[in-house]
């Protein structure tokens, strides 16, 4: 009877373990499914924006503005992340970029709403479109200024590194040259003196 009880406990422990593994597996699949759904939604939005940007008119122009803004913010984020990886002192620039990205997201939503309204309504609000263009120009100009400043820093760092490497190269080449032997110099001086004496009448 005790053997049956032990076997039953072992079987129950194995079943509990399998249920735990299955529960973790289901949890991970649900989490992965949610992430995949978010990614699919983002990809669909991007694809829709690209397709809509190929048209003509105000709505297509606004979609192109959205694409330009996303590209500018992405390039700026990459530049800041590269500078962080290289260990540069960036001060408050990462926080500024986060604020700029948040503002760009808000502007992107406004552009999307305008483009959607423009596609379904024949009435044009030129004043709002002009303000959206102005905001777009300011945001992209800020992105460009940040990237230009980071590139200038990068060129400065590179120039300093190249100058240091050039100095080290010169020192290493000098160190590898063999110093003249003083005895050889004395022999050469003696030989020249003797030759000069022979040449004199």
JSON list of C-alpha atoms in Angstrom, two decimals:
[
{"chain": "A", "resi": 1, "resn": "UNK", "atom": "CA", "xyz": [0.00, 0.00, 0.00]},
{"chain": "A", "resi": 2, "resn": "UNK", "atom": "CA", "xyz": [2.84, 2.39, 0.80]},
{"chain": "A", "resi": 3, "resn": "UNK", "atom": "CA", "xyz": [4.46, 1.66, -2.58]},
{"chain": "A", "resi": 4, "resn": "UNK", "atom": "CA", "xyz": [1.23, 2.67, -4.33]},
{"chain": "A", "resi": 5, "resn": "UNK", "atom": "CA", "xyz": [1.10, 5.85, -2.22]},
{"chain": "A", "resi": 6, "resn": "UNK", "atom": "CA", "xyz": [4.69, 6.73, -3.10]},
{"chain": "A", "resi": 7, "resn": "UNK", "atom": "CA", "xyz": [4.05, 6.11, -6.81]},
{"chain": "A", "resi": 8, "resn": "UNK", "atom": "CA", "xyz": [0.89, 8.23, -6.59]},
{"chain": "A", "resi": 9, "resn": "UNK", "atom": "CA", "xyz": [2.81, 11.09, -4.92]},
{"chain": "A", "resi": 10, "resn": "UNK", "atom": "CA", "xyz": [5.53, 10.91, -7.59]},
{"chain": "A", "resi": 11, "resn": "UNK", "atom": "CA", "xyz": [2.91, 10.96, -10.35]},
{"chain": "A", "resi": 12, "resn": "UNK", "atom": "CA", "xyz": [1.16, 13.93, -8.70]},
{"chain": "A", "resi": 13, "resn": "UNK", "atom": "CA", "xyz": [4.46, 15.81, -8.36]},
{"chain": "A", "resi": 14, "resn": "UNK", "atom": "CA", "xyz": [5.25, 15.17, -12.05]},
{"chain": "A", "resi": 15, "resn": "UNK", "atom": "CA", "xyz": [1.75, 16.32, -13.05]},
{"chain": "A", "resi": 16, "resn": "UNK", "atom": "CA", "xyz": [2.09, 19.46, -10.92]},
{"chain": "A", "resi": 17, "resn": "UNK", "atom": "CA", "xyz": [5.45, 20.19, -12.52]},
{"chain": "A", "resi": 18, "resn": "UNK", "atom": "CA", "xyz": [4.02, 19.68, -16.02]},
{"chain": "A", "resi": 19, "resn": "UNK", "atom": "CA", "xyz": [1.07, 21.95, -15.19]},
{"chain": "A", "resi": 20, "resn": "UNK", "atom": "CA", "xyz": [3.48, 24.61, -13.94]},
{"chain": "A", "resi": 21, "resn": "UNK", "atom": "CA", "xyz": [5.55, 24.36, -17.12]},
{"chain": "A", "resi": 22, "resn": "UNK", "atom": "CA", "xyz": [2.37, 24.51, -19.23]},
{"chain": "A", "resi": 23, "resn": "UNK", "atom": "CA", "xyz": [1.17, 27.58, -17.29]},
{"chain": "A", "resi": 24, "resn": "UNK", "atom": "CA", "xyz": [4.47, 29.38, -17.81]},
{"chain": "A", "resi": 25, "resn": "UNK", "atom": "CA", "xyz": [4.36, 28.43, -21.49]},
{"chain": "A", "resi": 26, "resn": "UNK", "atom": "CA", "xyz": [0.84, 29.81, -21.90]},
{"chain": "A", "resi": 27, "resn": "UNK", "atom": "CA", "xyz": [1.83, 33.01, -20.08]},
{"chain": "A", "resi": 28, "resn": "UNK", "atom": "CA", "xyz": [4.84, 33.51, -22.35]},
{"chain": "A", "resi": 29, "resn": "UNK", "atom": "CA", "xyz": [2.76, 32.80, -25.47]},
{"chain": "A", "resi": 30, "resn": "UNK", "atom": "CA", "xyz": [0.15, 35.38, -24.42]},
{"chain": "A", "resi": 31, "resn": "UNK", "atom": "CA", "xyz": [2.84, 37.95, -23.70]},
{"chain": "A", "resi": 32, "resn": "UNK", "atom": "CA", "xyz": [4.54, 37.23, -27.03]},
{"chain": "A", "resi": 33, "resn": "UNK", "atom": "CA", "xyz": [1.18, 37.44, -28.81]},
{"chain": "A", "resi": 34, "resn": "UNK", "atom": "CA", "xyz": [0.51, 40.88, -27.32]},
{"chain": "A", "resi": 35, "resn": "UNK", "atom": "CA", "xyz": [3.92, 42.13, -28.41]},
{"chain": "A", "resi": 36, "resn": "UNK", "atom": "CA", "xyz": [3.37, 40.72, -31.90]},
{"chain": "A", "resi": 37, "resn": "UNK", "atom": "CA", "xyz": [-0.02, 42.44, -32.10]},
{"chain": "A", "resi": 38, "resn": "UNK", "atom": "CA", "xyz": [1.50, 45.79, -31.13]},
{"chain": "A", "resi": 39, "resn": "UNK", "atom": "CA", "xyz": [4.29, 45.36, -33.69]},
{"chain": "A", "resi": 40, "resn": "UNK", "atom": "CA", "xyz": [1.77, 44.36, -36.37]},
{"chain": "A", "resi": 41, "resn": "UNK", "atom": "CA", "xyz": [-0.36, 47.41, -35.59]},
{"chain": "A", "resi": 42, "resn": "UNK", "atom": "CA", "xyz": [2.70, 49.69, -35.84]},
{"chain": "A", "resi": 43, "resn": "UNK", "atom": "CA", "xyz": [3.75, 48.07, -39.13]},
{"chain": "A", "resi": 44, "resn": "UNK", "atom": "CA", "xyz": [0.25, 48.48, -40.50]},
{"chain": "A", "resi": 45, "resn": "UNK", "atom": "CA", "xyz": [0.21, 52.15, -39.52]},
{"chain": "A", "resi": 46, "resn": "UNK", "atom": "CA", "xyz": [3.60, 52.72, -41.18]},
{"chain": "A", "resi": 47, "resn": "UNK", "atom": "CA", "xyz": [2.52, 50.91, -44.34]},
{"chain": "A", "resi": 48, "resn": "UNK", "atom": "CA", "xyz": [-0.71, 52.90, -44.49]},
{"chain": "A", "resi": 49, "resn": "UNK", "atom": "CA", "xyz": [1.23, 56.14, -44.08]},
{"chain": "A", "resi": 50, "resn": "UNK", "atom": "CA", "xyz": [3.61, 55.17, -46.90]},
{"chain": "A", "resi": 51, "resn": "UNK", "atom": "CA", "xyz": [0.74, 54.25, -49.21]},
{"chain": "A", "resi": 52, "resn": "UNK", "atom": "CA", "xyz": [-1.17, 57.45, -48.42]},
{"chain": "A", "resi": 53, "resn": "UNK", "atom": "CA", "xyz": [1.98, 59.55, -48.94]},
{"chain": "A", "resi": 54, "resn": "UNK", "atom": "CA", "xyz": [2.19, 58.40, -52.56]},
{"chain": "A", "resi": 55, "resn": "UNK", "atom": "CA", "xyz": [-0.93, 60.32, -53.55]},
{"chain": "A", "resi": 56, "resn": "UNK", "atom": "CA", "xyz": [-1.45, 63.94, -54.42]},
{"chain": "A", "resi": 57, "resn": "UNK", "atom": "CA", "xyz": [-3.09, 66.77, -52.56]},
{"chain": "A", "resi": 58, "resn": "UNK", "atom": "CA", "xyz": [-2.94, 68.08, -49.02]},
{"chain": "A", "resi": 59, "resn": "UNK", "atom": "CA", "xyz": [-3.56, 64.71, -47.35]},
{"chain": "A", "resi": 60, "resn": "UNK", "atom": "CA", "xyz": [-0.64, 63.11, -49.18]},
{"chain": "A", "resi": 61, "resn": "UNK", "atom": "CA", "xyz": [1.59, 66.08, -48.37]},
{"chain": "A", "resi": 62, "resn": "UNK", "atom": "CA", "xyz": [0.72, 65.75, -44.68]},
{"chain": "A", "resi": 63, "resn": "UNK", "atom": "CA", "xyz": [1.51, 62.02, -44.79]},
{"chain": "A", "resi": 64, "resn": "UNK", "atom": "CA", "xyz": [4.89, 62.87, -46.30]},
{"chain": "A", "resi": 65, "resn": "UNK", "atom": "CA", "xyz": [5.45, 65.34, -43.47]},
{"chain": "A", "resi": 66, "resn": "UNK", "atom": "CA", "xyz": [4.75, 62.50, -41.02]},
{"chain": "A", "resi": 67, "resn": "UNK", "atom": "CA", "xyz": [7.32, 60.27, -42.73]},
{"chain": "A", "resi": 68, "resn": "UNK", "atom": "CA", "xyz": [9.91, 63.06, -42.75]},
{"chain": "A", "resi": 69, "resn": "UNK", "atom": "CA", "xyz": [9.37, 63.75, -39.05]},
{"chain": "A", "resi": 70, "resn": "UNK", "atom": "CA", "xyz": [9.67, 60.08, -38.11]},
{"chain": "A", "resi": 71, "resn": "UNK", "atom": "CA", "xyz": [12.90, 59.79, -40.11]},
{"chain": "A", "resi": 72, "resn": "UNK", "atom": "CA", "xyz": [14.38, 62.92, -38.51]},
{"chain": "A", "resi": 73, "resn": "UNK", "atom": "CA", "xyz": [13.55, 61.76, -34.98]},
{"chain": "A", "resi": 74, "resn": "UNK", "atom": "CA", "xyz": [14.88, 58.28, -35.67]},
{"chain": "A", "resi": 75, "resn": "UNK", "atom": "CA", "xyz": [18.18, 59.61, -37.06]},
{"chain": "A", "resi": 76, "resn": "UNK", "atom": "CA", "xyz": [18.55, 61.93, -34.07]},
{"chain": "A", "resi": 77, "resn": "UNK", "atom": "CA", "xyz": [17.84, 59.12, -31.61]},
{"chain": "A", "resi": 78, "resn": "UNK", "atom": "CA", "xyz": [20.46, 56.95, -33.31]},
{"chain": "A", "resi": 79, "resn": "UNK", "atom": "CA", "xyz": [23.03, 59.75, -33.11]},
{"chain": "A", "resi": 80, "resn": "UNK", "atom": "CA", "xyz": [22.39, 60.30, -29.39]},
{"chain": "A", "resi": 81, "resn": "UNK", "atom": "CA", "xyz": [22.49, 56.57, -28.63]},
{"chain": "A", "resi": 82, "resn": "UNK", "atom": "CA", "xyz": [25.78, 56.22, -30.51]},
{"chain": "A", "resi": 83, "resn": "UNK", "atom": "CA", "xyz": [27.25, 59.13, -28.54]},
{"chain": "A", "resi": 84, "resn": "UNK", "atom": "CA", "xyz": [26.09, 57.50, -25.28]},
{"chain": "A", "resi": 85, "resn": "UNK", "atom": "CA", "xyz": [27.68, 54.17, -26.27]},
{"chain": "A", "resi": 86, "resn": "UNK", "atom": "CA", "xyz": [30.96, 55.98, -26.90]},
{"chain": "A", "resi": 87, "resn": "UNK", "atom": "CA", "xyz": [30.79, 57.54, -23.45]},
{"chain": "A", "resi": 88, "resn": "UNK", "atom": "CA", "xyz": [30.57, 61.21, -24.41]},
{"chain": "A", "resi": 89, "resn": "UNK", "atom": "CA", "xyz": [29.35, 63.73, -21.88]},
{"chain": "A", "resi": 90, "resn": "UNK", "atom": "CA", "xyz": [25.93, 64.62, -23.26]},
{"chain": "A", "resi": 91, "resn": "UNK", "atom": "CA", "xyz": [24.59, 66.61, -20.33]},
{"chain": "A", "resi": 92, "resn": "UNK", "atom": "CA", "xyz": [20.80, 66.94, -20.50]},
{"chain": "A", "resi": 93, "resn": "UNK", "atom": "CA", "xyz": [20.64, 66.03, -24.19]},
{"chain": "A", "resi": 94, "resn": "UNK", "atom": "CA", "xyz": [19.04, 62.57, -23.68]},
{"chain": "A", "resi": 95, "resn": "UNK", "atom": "CA", "xyz": [16.25, 64.16, -21.61]},
{"chain": "A", "resi": 96, "resn": "UNK", "atom": "CA", "xyz": [15.84, 66.87, -24.26]},
{"chain": "A", "resi": 97, "resn": "UNK", "atom": "CA", "xyz": [15.58, 64.17, -26.93]},
{"chain": "A", "resi": 98, "resn": "UNK", "atom": "CA", "xyz": [12.91, 62.36, -24.89]},
{"chain": "A", "resi": 99, "resn": "UNK", "atom": "CA", "xyz": [10.88, 65.59, -24.67]},
{"chain": "A", "resi": 100, "resn": "UNK", "atom": "CA", "xyz": [11.42, 66.23, -28.37]},
{"chain": "A", "resi": 101, "resn": "UNK", "atom": "CA", "xyz": [10.28, 62.70, -29.21]},
{"chain": "A", "resi": 102, "resn": "UNK", "atom": "CA", "xyz": [7.15, 63.11, -27.09]},
{"chain": "A", "resi": 103, "resn": "UNK", "atom": "CA", "xyz": [6.36, 66.40, -28.84]},
{"chain": "A", "resi": 104, "resn": "UNK", "atom": "CA", "xyz": [7.01, 64.80, -32.23]},
{"chain": "A", "resi": 105, "resn": "UNK", "atom": "CA", "xyz": [4.57, 61.99, -31.36]},
{"chain": "A", "resi": 106, "resn": "UNK", "atom": "CA", "xyz": [1.90, 64.57, -30.52]},
{"chain": "A", "resi": 107, "resn": "UNK", "atom": "CA", "xyz": [2.60, 66.42, -33.76]},
{"chain": "A", "resi": 108, "resn": "UNK", "atom": "CA", "xyz": [2.46, 63.12, -35.69]},
{"chain": "A", "resi": 109, "resn": "UNK", "atom": "CA", "xyz": [-1.00, 62.40, -34.25]},
{"chain": "A", "resi": 110, "resn": "UNK", "atom": "CA", "xyz": [-2.16, 65.89, -35.23]},
{"chain": "A", "resi": 111, "resn": "UNK", "atom": "CA", "xyz": [-0.84, 65.40, -38.75]},
{"chain": "A", "resi": 112, "resn": "UNK", "atom": "CA", "xyz": [-2.61, 62.04, -38.92]},
{"chain": "A", "resi": 113, "resn": "UNK", "atom": "CA", "xyz": [-5.92, 63.56, -37.82]},
{"chain": "A", "resi": 114, "resn": "UNK", "atom": "CA", "xyz": [-5.60, 66.37, -40.35]},
{"chain": "A", "resi": 115, "resn": "UNK", "atom": "CA", "xyz": [-4.77, 63.94, -43.17]},
{"chain": "A", "resi": 116, "resn": "UNK", "atom": "CA", "xyz": [-7.71, 61.71, -42.27]},
{"chain": "A", "resi": 117, "resn": "UNK", "atom": "CA", "xyz": [-10.12, 64.66, -42.13]},
{"chain": "A", "resi": 118, "resn": "UNK", "atom": "CA", "xyz": [-8.74, 65.99, -45.40]},
{"chain": "A", "resi": 119, "resn": "UNK", "atom": "CA", "xyz": [-9.32, 62.66, -47.15]},
{"chain": "A", "resi": 120, "resn": "UNK", "atom": "CA", "xyz": [-12.99, 62.47, -46.15]},
{"chain": "A", "resi": 121, "resn": "UNK", "atom": "CA", "xyz": [-13.96, 66.17, -46.24]},
{"chain": "A", "resi": 122, "resn": "UNK", "atom": "CA", "xyz": [-13.74, 68.54, -49.22]},
{"chain": "A", "resi": 123, "resn": "UNK", "atom": "CA", "xyz": [-13.31, 71.56, -46.96]},
{"chain": "A", "resi": 124, "resn": "UNK", "atom": "CA", "xyz": [-9.73, 72.72, -46.44]},
{"chain": "A", "resi": 125, "resn": "UNK", "atom": "CA", "xyz": [-8.47, 74.42, -43.31]},
{"chain": "A", "resi": 126, "resn": "UNK", "atom": "CA", "xyz": [-5.43, 76.23, -44.71]},
{"chain": "A", "resi": 127, "resn": "UNK", "atom": "CA", "xyz": [-4.66, 78.03, -41.43]},
{"chain": "A", "resi": 128, "resn": "UNK", "atom": "CA", "xyz": [-4.26, 74.75, -39.52]},
{"chain": "A", "resi": 129, "resn": "UNK", "atom": "CA", "xyz": [-2.19, 73.26, -42.33]},
{"chain": "A", "resi": 130, "resn": "UNK", "atom": "CA", "xyz": [0.16, 76.25, -42.27]},
{"chain": "A", "resi": 131, "resn": "UNK", "atom": "CA", "xyz": [0.60, 75.95, -38.50]},
{"chain": "A", "resi": 132, "resn": "UNK", "atom": "CA", "xyz": [1.26, 72.23, -38.83]},
{"chain": "A", "resi": 133, "resn": "UNK", "atom": "CA", "xyz": [3.94, 73.01, -41.44]},
{"chain": "A", "resi": 134, "resn": "UNK", "atom": "CA", "xyz": [5.52, 75.59, -39.11]},
{"chain": "A", "resi": 135, "resn": "UNK", "atom": "CA", "xyz": [5.60, 73.11, -36.22]},
{"chain": "A", "resi": 136, "resn": "UNK", "atom": "CA", "xyz": [7.05, 70.50, -38.54]},
{"chain": "A", "resi": 137, "resn": "UNK", "atom": "CA", "xyz": [9.81, 72.87, -39.64]},
{"chain": "A", "resi": 138, "resn": "UNK", "atom": "CA", "xyz": [10.72, 73.72, -36.04]},
{"chain": "A", "resi": 139, "resn": "UNK", "atom": "CA", "xyz": [10.82, 70.07, -34.92]},
{"chain": "A", "resi": 140, "resn": "UNK", "atom": "CA", "xyz": [12.92, 68.93, -37.88]},
{"chain": "A", "resi": 141, "resn": "UNK", "atom": "CA", "xyz": [15.27, 71.91, -37.45]},
{"chain": "A", "resi": 142, "resn": "UNK", "atom": "CA", "xyz": [15.82, 70.97, -33.78]},
{"chain": "A", "resi": 143, "resn": "UNK", "atom": "CA", "xyz": [16.61, 67.40, -34.80]},
{"chain": "A", "resi": 144, "resn": "UNK", "atom": "CA", "xyz": [19.05, 68.62, -37.43]},
{"chain": "A", "resi": 145, "resn": "UNK", "atom": "CA", "xyz": [20.77, 70.97, -34.93]},
{"chain": "A", "resi": 146, "resn": "UNK", "atom": "CA", "xyz": [21.21, 68.17, -32.39]},
{"chain": "A", "resi": 147, "resn": "UNK", "atom": "CA", "xyz": [22.71, 65.87, -35.04]},
{"chain": "A", "resi": 148, "resn": "UNK", "atom": "CA", "xyz": [25.01, 68.62, -36.36]},
{"chain": "A", "resi": 149, "resn": "UNK", "atom": "CA", "xyz": [26.29, 69.32, -32.85]},
{"chain": "A", "resi": 150, "resn": "UNK", "atom": "CA", "xyz": [26.91, 65.63, -32.19]},
{"chain": "A", "resi": 151, "resn": "UNK", "atom": "CA", "xyz": [28.69, 65.24, -35.52]},
{"chain": "A", "resi": 152, "resn": "UNK", "atom": "CA", "xyz": [30.87, 68.25, -34.71]},
{"chain": "A", "resi": 153, "resn": "UNK", "atom": "CA", "xyz": [31.76, 66.66, -31.36]},
{"chain": "A", "resi": 154, "resn": "UNK", "atom": "CA", "xyz": [32.49, 63.37, -33.07]},
{"chain": "A", "resi": 155, "resn": "UNK", "atom": "CA", "xyz": [34.82, 65.05, -35.59]},
{"chain": "A", "resi": 156, "resn": "UNK", "atom": "CA", "xyz": [36.57, 66.87, -32.72]},
{"chain": "A", "resi": 157, "resn": "UNK", "atom": "CA", "xyz": [37.01, 63.61, -30.77]},
{"chain": "A", "resi": 158, "resn": "UNK", "atom": "CA", "xyz": [38.27, 61.88, -33.90]},
{"chain": "A", "resi": 159, "resn": "UNK", "atom": "CA", "xyz": [40.74, 64.71, -34.63]},
{"chain": "A", "resi": 160, "resn": "UNK", "atom": "CA", "xyz": [42.08, 64.54, -31.09]},
{"chain": "A", "resi": 161, "resn": "UNK", "atom": "CA", "xyz": [42.44, 60.77, -31.36]},
{"chain": "A", "resi": 162, "resn": "UNK", "atom": "CA", "xyz": [44.22, 61.02, -34.71]},
{"chain": "A", "resi": 163, "resn": "UNK", "atom": "CA", "xyz": [46.64, 63.67, -33.40]},
{"chain": "A", "resi": 164, "resn": "UNK", "atom": "CA", "xyz": [47.44, 61.51, -30.37]},
{"chain": "A", "resi": 165, "resn": "UNK", "atom": "CA", "xyz": [47.94, 58.45, -32.56]},
{"chain": "A", "resi": 166, "resn": "UNK", "atom": "CA", "xyz": [50.24, 60.41, -34.89]},
{"chain": "A", "resi": 167, "resn": "UNK", "atom": "CA", "xyz": [52.41, 61.54, -31.94]},
{"chain": "A", "resi": 168, "resn": "UNK", "atom": "CA", "xyz": [52.59, 58.00, -30.60]},
{"chain": "A", "resi": 169, "resn": "UNK", "atom": "CA", "xyz": [53.55, 56.72, -34.06]},
{"chain": "A", "resi": 170, "resn": "UNK", "atom": "CA", "xyz": [56.41, 59.24, -34.32]},
{"chain": "A", "resi": 171, "resn": "UNK", "atom": "CA", "xyz": [57.66, 58.29, -30.86]},
{"chain": "A", "resi": 172, "resn": "UNK", "atom": "CA", "xyz": [57.49, 54.59, -31.62]},
{"chain": "A", "resi": 173, "resn": "UNK", "atom": "CA", "xyz": [59.38, 54.96, -34.90]},
{"chain": "A", "resi": 174, "resn": "UNK", "atom": "CA", "xyz": [62.09, 57.04, -33.18]},
{"chain": "A", "resi": 175, "resn": "UNK", "atom": "CA", "xyz": [62.36, 54.47, -30.41]},
{"chain": "A", "resi": 176, "resn": "UNK", "atom": "CA", "xyz": [62.84, 51.67, -32.93]},
{"chain": "A", "resi": 177, "resn": "UNK", "atom": "CA", "xyz": [65.76, 53.39, -34.67]},
{"chain": "A", "resi": 178, "resn": "UNK", "atom": "CA", "xyz": [69.12, 52.15, -33.47]},
{"chain": "A", "resi": 179, "resn": "UNK", "atom": "CA", "xyz": [71.28, 54.77, -31.79]},
{"chain": "A", "resi": 180, "resn": "UNK", "atom": "CA", "xyz": [74.69, 55.19, -33.46]},
{"chain": "A", "resi": 181, "resn": "UNK", "atom": "CA", "xyz": [77.54, 53.40, -31.72]},
{"chain": "A", "resi": 182, "resn": "UNK", "atom": "CA", "xyz": [80.03, 55.97, -30.29]},
{"chain": "A", "resi": 183, "resn": "UNK", "atom": "CA", "xyz": [82.97, 53.70, -31.15]},
{"chain": "A", "resi": 184, "resn": "UNK", "atom": "CA", "xyz": [81.91, 53.57, -34.79]},
{"chain": "A", "resi": 185, "resn": "UNK", "atom": "CA", "xyz": [81.71, 57.36, -34.82]},
{"chain": "A", "resi": 186, "resn": "UNK", "atom": "CA", "xyz": [85.20, 57.63, -33.34]},
{"chain": "A", "resi": 187, "resn": "UNK", "atom": "CA", "xyz": [86.57, 55.17, -35.94]},
{"chain": "A", "resi": 188, "resn": "UNK", "atom": "CA", "xyz": [84.91, 57.13, -38.76]},
{"chain": "A", "resi": 189, "resn": "UNK", "atom": "CA", "xyz": [86.33, 60.41, -37.44]},
{"chain": "A", "resi": 190, "resn": "UNK", "atom": "CA", "xyz": [89.83, 58.87, -37.15]},
{"chain": "A", "resi": 191, "resn": "UNK", "atom": "CA", "xyz": [89.61, 57.42, -40.67]},
{"chain": "A", "resi": 192, "resn": "UNK", "atom": "CA", "xyz": [88.58, 60.80, -42.17]},
{"chain": "A", "resi": 193, "resn": "UNK", "atom": "CA", "xyz": [91.37, 62.59, -40.31]},
{"chain": "A", "resi": 194, "resn": "UNK", "atom": "CA", "xyz": [93.93, 60.13, -41.62]},
{"chain": "A", "resi": 195, "resn": "UNK", "atom": "CA", "xyz": [92.63, 60.51, -45.18]},
{"chain": "A", "resi": 196, "resn": "UNK", "atom": "CA", "xyz": [92.81, 64.29, -44.95]},
{"chain": "A", "resi": 197, "resn": "UNK", "atom": "CA", "xyz": [96.43, 64.08, -43.78]},
{"chain": "A", "resi": 198, "resn": "UNK", "atom": "CA", "xyz": [97.37, 61.84, -46.67]},
{"chain": "A", "resi": 199, "resn": "UNK", "atom": "CA", "xyz": [95.81, 64.26, -49.13]},
{"chain": "A", "resi": 200, "resn": "UNK", "atom": "CA", "xyz": [97.77, 67.20, -47.76]},
{"chain": "A", "resi": 201, "resn": "UNK", "atom": "CA", "xyz": [101.22, 67.78, -49.47]}
]
